Coordinates of C-alpha atoms and ligand atoms in Angstrom, one line a residue:
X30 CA 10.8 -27.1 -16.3
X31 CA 13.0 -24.7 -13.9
X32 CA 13.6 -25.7 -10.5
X33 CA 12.6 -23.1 -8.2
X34 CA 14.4 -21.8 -5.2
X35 CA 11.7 -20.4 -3.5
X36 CA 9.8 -22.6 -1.1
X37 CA 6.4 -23.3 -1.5
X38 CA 6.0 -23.9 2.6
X39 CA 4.7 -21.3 4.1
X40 CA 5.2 -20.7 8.1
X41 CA 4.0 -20.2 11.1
X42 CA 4.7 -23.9 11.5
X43 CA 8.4 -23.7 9.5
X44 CA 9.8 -27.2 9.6
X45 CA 13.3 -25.7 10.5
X46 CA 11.6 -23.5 13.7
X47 CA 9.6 -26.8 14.3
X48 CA 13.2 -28.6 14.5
X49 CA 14.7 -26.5 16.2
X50 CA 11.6 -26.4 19.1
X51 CA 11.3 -30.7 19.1
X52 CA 14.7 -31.5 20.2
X53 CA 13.7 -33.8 22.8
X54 CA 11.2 -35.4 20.8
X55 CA 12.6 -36.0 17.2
X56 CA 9.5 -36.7 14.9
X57 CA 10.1 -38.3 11.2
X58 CA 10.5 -35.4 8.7
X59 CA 11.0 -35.5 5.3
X60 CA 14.5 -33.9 5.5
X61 CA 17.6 -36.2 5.3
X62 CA 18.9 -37.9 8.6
X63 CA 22.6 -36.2 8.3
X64 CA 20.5 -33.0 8.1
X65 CA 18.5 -34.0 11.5
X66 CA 21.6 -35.0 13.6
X67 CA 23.3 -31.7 12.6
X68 CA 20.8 -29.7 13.3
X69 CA 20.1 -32.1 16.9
X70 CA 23.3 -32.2 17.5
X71 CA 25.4 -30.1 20.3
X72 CA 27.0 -27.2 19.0
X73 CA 30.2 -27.5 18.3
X74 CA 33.3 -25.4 19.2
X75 CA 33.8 -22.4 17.4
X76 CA 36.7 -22.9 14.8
X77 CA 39.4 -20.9 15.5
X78 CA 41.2 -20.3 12.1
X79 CA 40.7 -16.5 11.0
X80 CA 39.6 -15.8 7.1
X81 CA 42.7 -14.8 5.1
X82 CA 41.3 -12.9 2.1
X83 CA 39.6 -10.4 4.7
X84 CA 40.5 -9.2 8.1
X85 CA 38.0 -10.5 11.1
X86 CA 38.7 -7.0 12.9
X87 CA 36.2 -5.5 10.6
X88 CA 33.5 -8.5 12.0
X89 CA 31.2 -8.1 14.5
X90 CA 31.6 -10.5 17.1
X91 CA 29.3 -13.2 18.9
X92 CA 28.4 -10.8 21.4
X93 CA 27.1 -8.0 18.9
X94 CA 24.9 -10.8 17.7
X95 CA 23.4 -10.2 21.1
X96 CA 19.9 -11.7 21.8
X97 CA 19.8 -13.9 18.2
X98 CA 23.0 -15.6 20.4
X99 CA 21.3 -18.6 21.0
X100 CA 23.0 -22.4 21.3
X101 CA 20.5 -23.9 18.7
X102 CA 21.4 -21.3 16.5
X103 CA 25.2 -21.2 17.3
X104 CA 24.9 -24.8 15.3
X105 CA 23.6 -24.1 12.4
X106 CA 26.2 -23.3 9.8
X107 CA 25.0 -21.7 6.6
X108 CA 27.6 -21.2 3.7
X109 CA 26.8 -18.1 1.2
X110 CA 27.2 -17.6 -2.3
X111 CA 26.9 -14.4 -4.0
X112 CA 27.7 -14.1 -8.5
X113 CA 24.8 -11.4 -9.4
X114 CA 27.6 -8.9 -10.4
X115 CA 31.0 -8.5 -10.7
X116 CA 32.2 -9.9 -7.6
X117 CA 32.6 -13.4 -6.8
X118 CA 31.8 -13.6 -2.9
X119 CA 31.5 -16.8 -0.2
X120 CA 31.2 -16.7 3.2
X121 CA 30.5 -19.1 6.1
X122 CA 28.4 -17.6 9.1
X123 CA 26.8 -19.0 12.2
X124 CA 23.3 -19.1 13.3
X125 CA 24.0 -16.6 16.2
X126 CA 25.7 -14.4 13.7
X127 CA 29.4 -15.1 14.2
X128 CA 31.5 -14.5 10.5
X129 CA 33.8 -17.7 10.6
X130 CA 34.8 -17.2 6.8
X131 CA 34.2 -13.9 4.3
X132 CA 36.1 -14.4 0.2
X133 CA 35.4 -11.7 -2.6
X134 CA 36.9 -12.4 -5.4
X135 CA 36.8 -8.7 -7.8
X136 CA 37.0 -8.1 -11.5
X137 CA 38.9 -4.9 -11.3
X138 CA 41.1 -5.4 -14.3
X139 CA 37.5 -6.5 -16.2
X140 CA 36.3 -3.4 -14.6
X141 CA 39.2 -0.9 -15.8
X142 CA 39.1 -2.6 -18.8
X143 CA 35.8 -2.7 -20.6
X144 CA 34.5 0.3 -18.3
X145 CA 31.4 -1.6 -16.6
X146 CA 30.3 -5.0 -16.4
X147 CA 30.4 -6.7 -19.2
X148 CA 27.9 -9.3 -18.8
X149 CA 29.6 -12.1 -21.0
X150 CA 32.9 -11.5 -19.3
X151 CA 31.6 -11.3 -15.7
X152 CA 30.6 -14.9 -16.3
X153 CA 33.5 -16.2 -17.3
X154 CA 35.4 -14.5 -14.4
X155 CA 32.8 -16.1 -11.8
X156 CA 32.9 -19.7 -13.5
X157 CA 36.8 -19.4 -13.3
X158 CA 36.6 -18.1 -9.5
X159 CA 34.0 -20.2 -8.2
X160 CA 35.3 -23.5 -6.8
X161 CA 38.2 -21.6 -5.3
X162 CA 36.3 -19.0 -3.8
X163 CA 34.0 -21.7 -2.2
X164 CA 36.5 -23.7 -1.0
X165 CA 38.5 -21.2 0.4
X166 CA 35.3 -19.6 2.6
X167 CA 35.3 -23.6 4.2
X168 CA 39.1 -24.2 4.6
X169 CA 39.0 -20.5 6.4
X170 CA 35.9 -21.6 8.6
X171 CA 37.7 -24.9 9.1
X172 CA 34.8 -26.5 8.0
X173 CA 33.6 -28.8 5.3
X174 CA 30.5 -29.1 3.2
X175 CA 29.2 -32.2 5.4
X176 CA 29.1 -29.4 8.4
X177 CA 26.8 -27.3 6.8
X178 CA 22.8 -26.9 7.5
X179 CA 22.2 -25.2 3.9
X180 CA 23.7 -23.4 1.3
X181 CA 22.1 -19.6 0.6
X182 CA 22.8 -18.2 -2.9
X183 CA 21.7 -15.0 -4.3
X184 CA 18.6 -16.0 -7.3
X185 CA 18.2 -12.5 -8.1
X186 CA 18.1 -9.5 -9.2
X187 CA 21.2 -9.4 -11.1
X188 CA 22.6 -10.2 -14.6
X189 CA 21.0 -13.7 -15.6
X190 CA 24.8 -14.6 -16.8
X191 CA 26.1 -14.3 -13.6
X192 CA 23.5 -15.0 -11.3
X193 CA 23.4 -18.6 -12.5
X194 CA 27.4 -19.6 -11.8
X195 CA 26.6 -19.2 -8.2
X196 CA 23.2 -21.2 -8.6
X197 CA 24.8 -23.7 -10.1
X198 CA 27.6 -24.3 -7.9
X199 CA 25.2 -24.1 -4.9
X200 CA 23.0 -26.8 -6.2
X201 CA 25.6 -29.1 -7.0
X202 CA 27.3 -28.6 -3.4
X203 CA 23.3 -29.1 -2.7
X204 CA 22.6 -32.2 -4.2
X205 CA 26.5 -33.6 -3.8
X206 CA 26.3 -33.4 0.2
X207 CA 22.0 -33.4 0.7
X208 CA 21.5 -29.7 1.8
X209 CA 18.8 -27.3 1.3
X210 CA 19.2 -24.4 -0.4
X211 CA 17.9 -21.2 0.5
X212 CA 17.4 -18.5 -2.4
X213 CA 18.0 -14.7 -1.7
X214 CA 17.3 -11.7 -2.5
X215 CA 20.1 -9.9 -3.0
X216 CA 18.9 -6.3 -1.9
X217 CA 17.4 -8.2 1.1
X218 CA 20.6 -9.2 2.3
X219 CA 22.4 -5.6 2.1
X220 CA 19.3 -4.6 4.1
X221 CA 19.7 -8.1 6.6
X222 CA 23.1 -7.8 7.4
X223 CA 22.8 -5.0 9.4
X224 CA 20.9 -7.1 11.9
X225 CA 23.9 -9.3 12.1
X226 CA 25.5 -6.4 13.1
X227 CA 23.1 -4.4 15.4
X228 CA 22.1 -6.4 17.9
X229 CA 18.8 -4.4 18.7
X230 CA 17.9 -3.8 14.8
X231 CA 14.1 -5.6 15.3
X232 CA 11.8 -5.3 12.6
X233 CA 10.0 -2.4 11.5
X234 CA 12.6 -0.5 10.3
X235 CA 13.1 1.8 7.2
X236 CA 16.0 1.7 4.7
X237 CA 18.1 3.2 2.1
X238 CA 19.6 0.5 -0.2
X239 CA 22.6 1.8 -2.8
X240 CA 24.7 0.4 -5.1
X241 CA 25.4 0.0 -8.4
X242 CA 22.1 -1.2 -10.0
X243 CA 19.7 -0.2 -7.2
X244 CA 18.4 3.2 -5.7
X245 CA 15.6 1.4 -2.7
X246 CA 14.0 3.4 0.1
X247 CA 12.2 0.4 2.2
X248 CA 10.1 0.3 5.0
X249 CA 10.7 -3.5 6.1
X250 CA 7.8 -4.5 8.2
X251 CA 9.0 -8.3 9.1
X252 CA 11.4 -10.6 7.6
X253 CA 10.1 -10.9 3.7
X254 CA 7.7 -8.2 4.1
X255 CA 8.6 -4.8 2.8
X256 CA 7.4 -1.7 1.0
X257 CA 9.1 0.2 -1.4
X258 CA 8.5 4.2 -1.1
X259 CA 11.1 4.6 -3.6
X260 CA 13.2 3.6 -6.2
X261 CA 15.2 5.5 -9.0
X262 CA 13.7 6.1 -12.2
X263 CA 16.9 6.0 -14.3
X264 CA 20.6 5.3 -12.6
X265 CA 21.0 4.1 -9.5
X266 CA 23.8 6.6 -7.6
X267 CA 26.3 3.8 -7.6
X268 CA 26.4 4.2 -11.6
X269 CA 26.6 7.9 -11.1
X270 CA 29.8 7.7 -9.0
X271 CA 31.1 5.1 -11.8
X272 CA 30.4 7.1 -14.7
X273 CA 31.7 10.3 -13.2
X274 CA 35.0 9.0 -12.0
X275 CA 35.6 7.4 -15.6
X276 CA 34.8 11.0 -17.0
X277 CA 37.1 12.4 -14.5
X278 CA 39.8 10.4 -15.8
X279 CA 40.3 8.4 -12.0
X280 CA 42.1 4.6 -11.4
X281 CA 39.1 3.1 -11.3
X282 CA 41.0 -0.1 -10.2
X283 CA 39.8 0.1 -6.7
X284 CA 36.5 1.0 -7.7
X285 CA 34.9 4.6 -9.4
X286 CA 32.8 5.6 -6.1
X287 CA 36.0 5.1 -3.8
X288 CA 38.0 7.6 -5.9
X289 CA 35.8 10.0 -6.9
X290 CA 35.2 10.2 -2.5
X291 CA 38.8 10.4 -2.3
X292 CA 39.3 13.2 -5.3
X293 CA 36.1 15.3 -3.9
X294 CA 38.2 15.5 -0.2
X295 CA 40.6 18.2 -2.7
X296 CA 37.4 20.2 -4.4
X297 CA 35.3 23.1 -3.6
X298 CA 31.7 21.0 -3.3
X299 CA 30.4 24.6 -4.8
X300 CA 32.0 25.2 -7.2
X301 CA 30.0 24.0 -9.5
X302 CA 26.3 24.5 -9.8
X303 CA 24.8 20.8 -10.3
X304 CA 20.8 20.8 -10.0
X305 CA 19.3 18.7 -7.7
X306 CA 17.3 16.3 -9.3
X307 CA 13.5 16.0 -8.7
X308 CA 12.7 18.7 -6.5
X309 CA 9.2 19.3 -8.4
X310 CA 8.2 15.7 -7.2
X311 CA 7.1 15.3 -3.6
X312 CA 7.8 11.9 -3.6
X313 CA 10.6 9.2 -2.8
X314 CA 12.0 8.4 -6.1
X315 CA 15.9 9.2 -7.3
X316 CA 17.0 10.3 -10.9
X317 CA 21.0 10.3 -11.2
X318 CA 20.7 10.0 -14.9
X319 CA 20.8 13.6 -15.6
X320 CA 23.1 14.5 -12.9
X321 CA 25.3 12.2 -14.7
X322 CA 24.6 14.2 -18.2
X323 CA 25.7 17.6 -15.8
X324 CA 29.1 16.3 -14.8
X325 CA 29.9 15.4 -18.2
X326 CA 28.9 18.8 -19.8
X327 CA 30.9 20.7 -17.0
X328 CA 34.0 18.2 -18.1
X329 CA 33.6 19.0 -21.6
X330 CA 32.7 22.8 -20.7
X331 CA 36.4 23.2 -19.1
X332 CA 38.1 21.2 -21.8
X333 CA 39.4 18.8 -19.4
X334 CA 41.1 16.3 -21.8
X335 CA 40.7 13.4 -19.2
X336 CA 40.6 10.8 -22.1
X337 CA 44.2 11.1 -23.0
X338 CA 45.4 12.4 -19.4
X339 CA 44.9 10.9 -16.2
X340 CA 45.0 12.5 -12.8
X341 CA 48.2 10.8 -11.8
X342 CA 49.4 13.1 -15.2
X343 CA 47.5 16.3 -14.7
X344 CA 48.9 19.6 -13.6
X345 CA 48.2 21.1 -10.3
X346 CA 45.2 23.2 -11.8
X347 CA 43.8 20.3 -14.1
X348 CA 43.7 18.7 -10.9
X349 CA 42.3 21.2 -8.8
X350 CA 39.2 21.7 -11.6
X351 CA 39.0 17.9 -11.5
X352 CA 38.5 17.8 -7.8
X353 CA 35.6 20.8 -7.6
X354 CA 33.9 18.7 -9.8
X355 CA 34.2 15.7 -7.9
X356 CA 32.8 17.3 -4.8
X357 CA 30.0 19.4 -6.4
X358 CA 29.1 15.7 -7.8
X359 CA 28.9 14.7 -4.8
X360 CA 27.3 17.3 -2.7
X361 CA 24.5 16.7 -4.6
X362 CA 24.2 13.5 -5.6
X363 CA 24.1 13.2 -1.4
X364 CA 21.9 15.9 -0.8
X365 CA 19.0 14.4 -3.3
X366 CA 19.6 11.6 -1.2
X367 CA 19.2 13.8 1.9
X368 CA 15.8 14.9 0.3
X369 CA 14.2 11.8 -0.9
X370 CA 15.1 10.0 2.8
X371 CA 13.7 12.9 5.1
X372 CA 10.5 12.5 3.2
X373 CA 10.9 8.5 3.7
X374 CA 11.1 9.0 7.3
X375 CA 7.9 11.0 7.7
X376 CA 6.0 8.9 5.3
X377 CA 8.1 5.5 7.7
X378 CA 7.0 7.3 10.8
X379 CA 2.7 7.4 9.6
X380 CA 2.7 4.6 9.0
X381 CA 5.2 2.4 11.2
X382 CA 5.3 5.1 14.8
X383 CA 7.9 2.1 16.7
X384 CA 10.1 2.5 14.2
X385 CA 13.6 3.3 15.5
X386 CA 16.2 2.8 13.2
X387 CA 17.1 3.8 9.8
X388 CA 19.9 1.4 7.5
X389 CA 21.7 2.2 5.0
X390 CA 23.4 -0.2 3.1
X391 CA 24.6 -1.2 -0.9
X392 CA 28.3 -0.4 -2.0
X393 CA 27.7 3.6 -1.8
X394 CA 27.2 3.3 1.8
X395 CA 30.5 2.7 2.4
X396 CA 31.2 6.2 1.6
X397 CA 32.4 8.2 4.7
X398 CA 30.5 11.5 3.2
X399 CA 27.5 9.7 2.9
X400 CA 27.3 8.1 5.9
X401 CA 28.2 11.5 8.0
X402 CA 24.9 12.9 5.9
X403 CA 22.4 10.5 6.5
X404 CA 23.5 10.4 10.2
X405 CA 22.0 13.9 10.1
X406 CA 18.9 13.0 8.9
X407 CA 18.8 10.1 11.2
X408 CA 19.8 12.1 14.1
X409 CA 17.5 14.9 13.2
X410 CA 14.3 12.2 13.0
X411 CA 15.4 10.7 16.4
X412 CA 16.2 7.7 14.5
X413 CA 19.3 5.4 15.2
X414 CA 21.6 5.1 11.8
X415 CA 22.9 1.5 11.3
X416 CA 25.3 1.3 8.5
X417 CA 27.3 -2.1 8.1
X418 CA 30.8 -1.6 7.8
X419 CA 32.5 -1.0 4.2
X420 CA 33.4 -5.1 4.2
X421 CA 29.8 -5.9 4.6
X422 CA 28.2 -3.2 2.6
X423 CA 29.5 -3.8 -0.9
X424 CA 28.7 -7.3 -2.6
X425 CA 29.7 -9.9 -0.1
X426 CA 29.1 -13.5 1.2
X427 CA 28.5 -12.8 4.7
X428 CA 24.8 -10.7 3.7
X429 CA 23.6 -13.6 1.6
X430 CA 24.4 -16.4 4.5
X431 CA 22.9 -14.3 6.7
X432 CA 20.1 -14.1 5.4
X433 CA 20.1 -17.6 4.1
X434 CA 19.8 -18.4 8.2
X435 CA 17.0 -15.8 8.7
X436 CA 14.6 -18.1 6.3
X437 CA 15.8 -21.0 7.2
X438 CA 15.0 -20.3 10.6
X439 CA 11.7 -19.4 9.4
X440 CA 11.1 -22.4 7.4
X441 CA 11.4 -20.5 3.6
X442 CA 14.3 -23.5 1.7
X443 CA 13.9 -26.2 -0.6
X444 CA 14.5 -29.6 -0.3
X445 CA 18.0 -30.8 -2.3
X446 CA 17.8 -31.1 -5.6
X447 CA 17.3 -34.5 -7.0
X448 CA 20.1 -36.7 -7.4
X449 CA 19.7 -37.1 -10.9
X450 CA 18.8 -33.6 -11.5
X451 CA 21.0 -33.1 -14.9
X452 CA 23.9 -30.1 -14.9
X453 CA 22.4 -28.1 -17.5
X454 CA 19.2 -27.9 -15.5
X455 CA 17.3 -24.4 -16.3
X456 CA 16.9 -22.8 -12.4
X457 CA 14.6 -19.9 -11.2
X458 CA 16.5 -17.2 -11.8
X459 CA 15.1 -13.6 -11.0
X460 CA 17.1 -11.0 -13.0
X461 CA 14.7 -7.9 -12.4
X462 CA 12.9 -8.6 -8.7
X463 CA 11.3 -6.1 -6.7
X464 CA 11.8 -6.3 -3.2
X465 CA 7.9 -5.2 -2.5
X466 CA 5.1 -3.6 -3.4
X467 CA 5.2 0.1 -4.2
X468 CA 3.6 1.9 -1.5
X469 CA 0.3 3.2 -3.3
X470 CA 1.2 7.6 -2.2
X471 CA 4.8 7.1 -3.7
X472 CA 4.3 6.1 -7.2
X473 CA 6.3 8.7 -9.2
X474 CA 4.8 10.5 -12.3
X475 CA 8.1 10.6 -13.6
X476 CA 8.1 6.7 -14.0
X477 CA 10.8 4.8 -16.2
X478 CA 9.1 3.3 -19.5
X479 CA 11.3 0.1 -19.0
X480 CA 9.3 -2.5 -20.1
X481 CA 11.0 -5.6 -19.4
X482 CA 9.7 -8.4 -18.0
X483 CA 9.8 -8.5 -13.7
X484 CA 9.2 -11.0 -11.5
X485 CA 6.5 -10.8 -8.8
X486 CA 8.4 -9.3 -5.7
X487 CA 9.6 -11.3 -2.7
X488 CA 7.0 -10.0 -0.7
X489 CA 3.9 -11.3 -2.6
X490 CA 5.7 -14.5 -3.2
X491 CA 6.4 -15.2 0.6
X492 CA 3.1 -13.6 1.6
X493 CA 1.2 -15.8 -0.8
X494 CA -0.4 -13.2 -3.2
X495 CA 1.6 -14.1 -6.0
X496 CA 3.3 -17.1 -7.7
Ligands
KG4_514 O1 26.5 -3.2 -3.6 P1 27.6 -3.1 -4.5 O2 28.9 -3.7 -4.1 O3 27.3 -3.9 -5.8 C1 26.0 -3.8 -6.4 O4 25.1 -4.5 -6.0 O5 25.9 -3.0 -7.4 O6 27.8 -1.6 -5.0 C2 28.7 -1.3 -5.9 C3 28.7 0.2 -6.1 C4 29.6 0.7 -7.2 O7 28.9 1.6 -8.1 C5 30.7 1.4 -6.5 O8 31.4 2.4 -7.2 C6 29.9 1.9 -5.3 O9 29.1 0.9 -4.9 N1 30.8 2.3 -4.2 C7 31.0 3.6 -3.8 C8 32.0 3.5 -2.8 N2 32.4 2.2 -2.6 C9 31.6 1.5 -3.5 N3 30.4 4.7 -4.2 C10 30.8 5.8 -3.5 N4 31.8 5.9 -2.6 C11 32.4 4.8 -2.2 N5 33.3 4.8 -1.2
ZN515 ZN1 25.0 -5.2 -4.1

């Protein structure tokens, strides 16, 4: 049988919340004594030694963590673990939102290599960078596992291979030191960690998750509750950038999105005449699989030989023809974006009127063009734009802790795994896992056929409506 991740408790009466409220009167509870004195206990002093793989300029600070800064929160301690793609990530983070640790481990030469993620090799990079990632996130916090109140890890989606080194090694840290384990989400963290670093980001709010894999326009009406008015019916944007870079013939080593944005600063952004996908439907879906098709025919068109010649090797006008297509890429890739999210808002705005802020979050939202666009439509819907910075909006630890604490605080872990629970236990993991239900005005007529099997979203499973 698979262990699942997912608790079956259901709040308002969380026993972690409950905890947290009985501190003068400590009732039994089924959780492990270390577990109670930790989470009884004072907080302790802040450790003071600064992450080494990552700069703690780039982190928000305990007072942007503003009114979540509470002392009972301040102790908890919640370490993250995040395999779903091709980054190996760990972070430690404190209940009031203070980064004591942040480790990504990449697979760029994988990456350059066999020109995506190659699911077979991912895993092998992840089992090989696991323990030291892990144990690099505590020696940077200065903490050790016996400090912790849980371990978070991300369950799904993601590639099955992958997903299931960073189960593993949470469970066994799990069972080895008696901690629960929370399971995320891992599109709900890029959407959570914005409110880790917007201090007055309160639920409802709408927003535009992109990265590789994933093309989400959610309205997130409470913690675990969330609508999806969109999604892409082909490529997410993140694949677009990938695909087009590789075409372009870019060093992909520091990733295909940040050198196509860096090529496309040279280019003419109309020069070429990309179509903007969609137009003819009025709803919130994305297609980048044919704007994908466009760049390559308009490579091929100007017999650009980028297979044999990379940019570092192409002459000035090579260059120059490379870089118009990089920004005409872009322009629109951005502006179907631009579309799809002003309709998002209005639909947001019906039905959610308090709503104030729009995030945007996922790997692509580190882009600097694509955060000055959406700022417009933001700014244009008197809505504030909240957009992590580039450390915390591609794949990291510090999202999945994060939001590891946000359940817990609600009550939504599992108890430790069984001491005798065997290594090659089978876990719950959820490769392909909506976020929420689609909202019922947004379906798309031009739906994906992809039939593979998907798990019953987070939000029916935490709102009881599914199992
Ligand atoms: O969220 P993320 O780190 O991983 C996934 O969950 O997929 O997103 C990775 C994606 C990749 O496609 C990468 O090329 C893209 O985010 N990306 C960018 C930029 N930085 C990362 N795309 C465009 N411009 C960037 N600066
Ligand atoms: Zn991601």
């Amino acid at each position: 049988m698979a262990a699942t991740l997912l608790p079956t408790l259901s709040p308002p009466a969380s026993r972690a919340a409950a905890l947290l409220l009985r501190r003068t009167e400590p009732k039994p509870s089924p959780l492990p004594a270390s577990f109670l004195r930790r989470l009884l206990a004072p907080a302790p002093s802040p450790p003071v030694r600064p992450p080494t793989f990552r700069s703690l300029a780039t982190m928000p600070s305990a007072a942007a963590a503003g009114s979540r800064a509470t002392p009972d929160r301040a102790g908890l301690l919640m370490l993250g673990i995040e395999t779903s793609c091709d980054d190996t990530a760990a972070a430690v983070v404190r209940g009031d939102g203070v980064i004591l640790s942040q480790v990504v481990s990449s697979q760029e030469d994988l990456l350059v290599k066999w020109g995506g993620v190659a699911p077979k090799m991912a895993e092998e990079a992840h089992a090989l960078a696991i323990d030291q990632v892990v144990q690099r996130a505590l020696d940077d916090a200065n903490v050790s596992e016996s400090d912790l109140c849980a371990v978070a890890v991300t369950v799904g989606p993601g590639l099955s291979l992958c997903l299931r080194v960073g189960v593993h090694k949470a469970r066994k840290i799990a069972k080895t030191f008696r901690l629960p384990i929370v399971g995320v989400h891992h599109m709900e963290a890029h959407a959570l960690v914005s409110r880790l670093v917007n201090k007055d980001l309160d639920f409802p709010f709408l927003a535009l998750l992109i990265s590789g894999g994933h093309n989400l326009l959610v309205l997130a009406h409470e913690l675990g509750k969330y609508v999806q008015l969109g999604t892409t019916i082909d490529d997410a944007i993140g694949e677009a950038y990938d695909k087009s870079a590789r075409w372009l013939g870019l060093d992909m080593r520091k990733g295909g999105g940040p050198a196509l944005e860096q090529l496309a600063l040279e280019g003419d952004p109309n020069a070429v005449k990309f179509r903007v996908p969609m137009r003819q439907h009025k709803d919130c879906n994305f297609s980048y699989a044919g704007l994908k098709t466009q760049v390559r025919l308009a490579i091929e068109s100007r017999n650009i030989s980028t297979d044999d010649i990379p940019i570092s090797s192409a002459t000035e006008e090579d260059r120059q023809q490379r870089a118009n297509i990089a920004a005409s890429f872009q322009r629109v890739a951005v502006l179907h974006l631009e579309e799809r999210c002003q309709r998002a808002v209005e639909w947001a705005l019906k039905m959610k009127p308090s709503i104030k802020h729009f995030v945007v979050s996922g790997g692509v939202a580190s882009n600097q063009y694509v955060r000055t666009h959406l700022n417009h439509i933001a700014e244009k819907n008197g809505l504030q734009l909240v957009c992590p910075p580039p450390s915390l909006c591609t794949d990291n630890g510090v999202m999945i802790a994060w939001t590891g604490i946000e359940h817990f605080i609600a009550g939504r872990f599992v108890d430790p795994p069984a001491v005798d629970e065997p290594d090659d236990m089978q876990h719950d993991l959820r490769p392909r896992w909506p976020l929420g239900e689609e909202y019922s005005e947004g379906r798309s007529v031009a739906r994906s056929m992809k039939t593979a099997r998907v798990h019953p979203s987070l939000t029916s499973m935490i709102q009881g409506s599914a199992h």
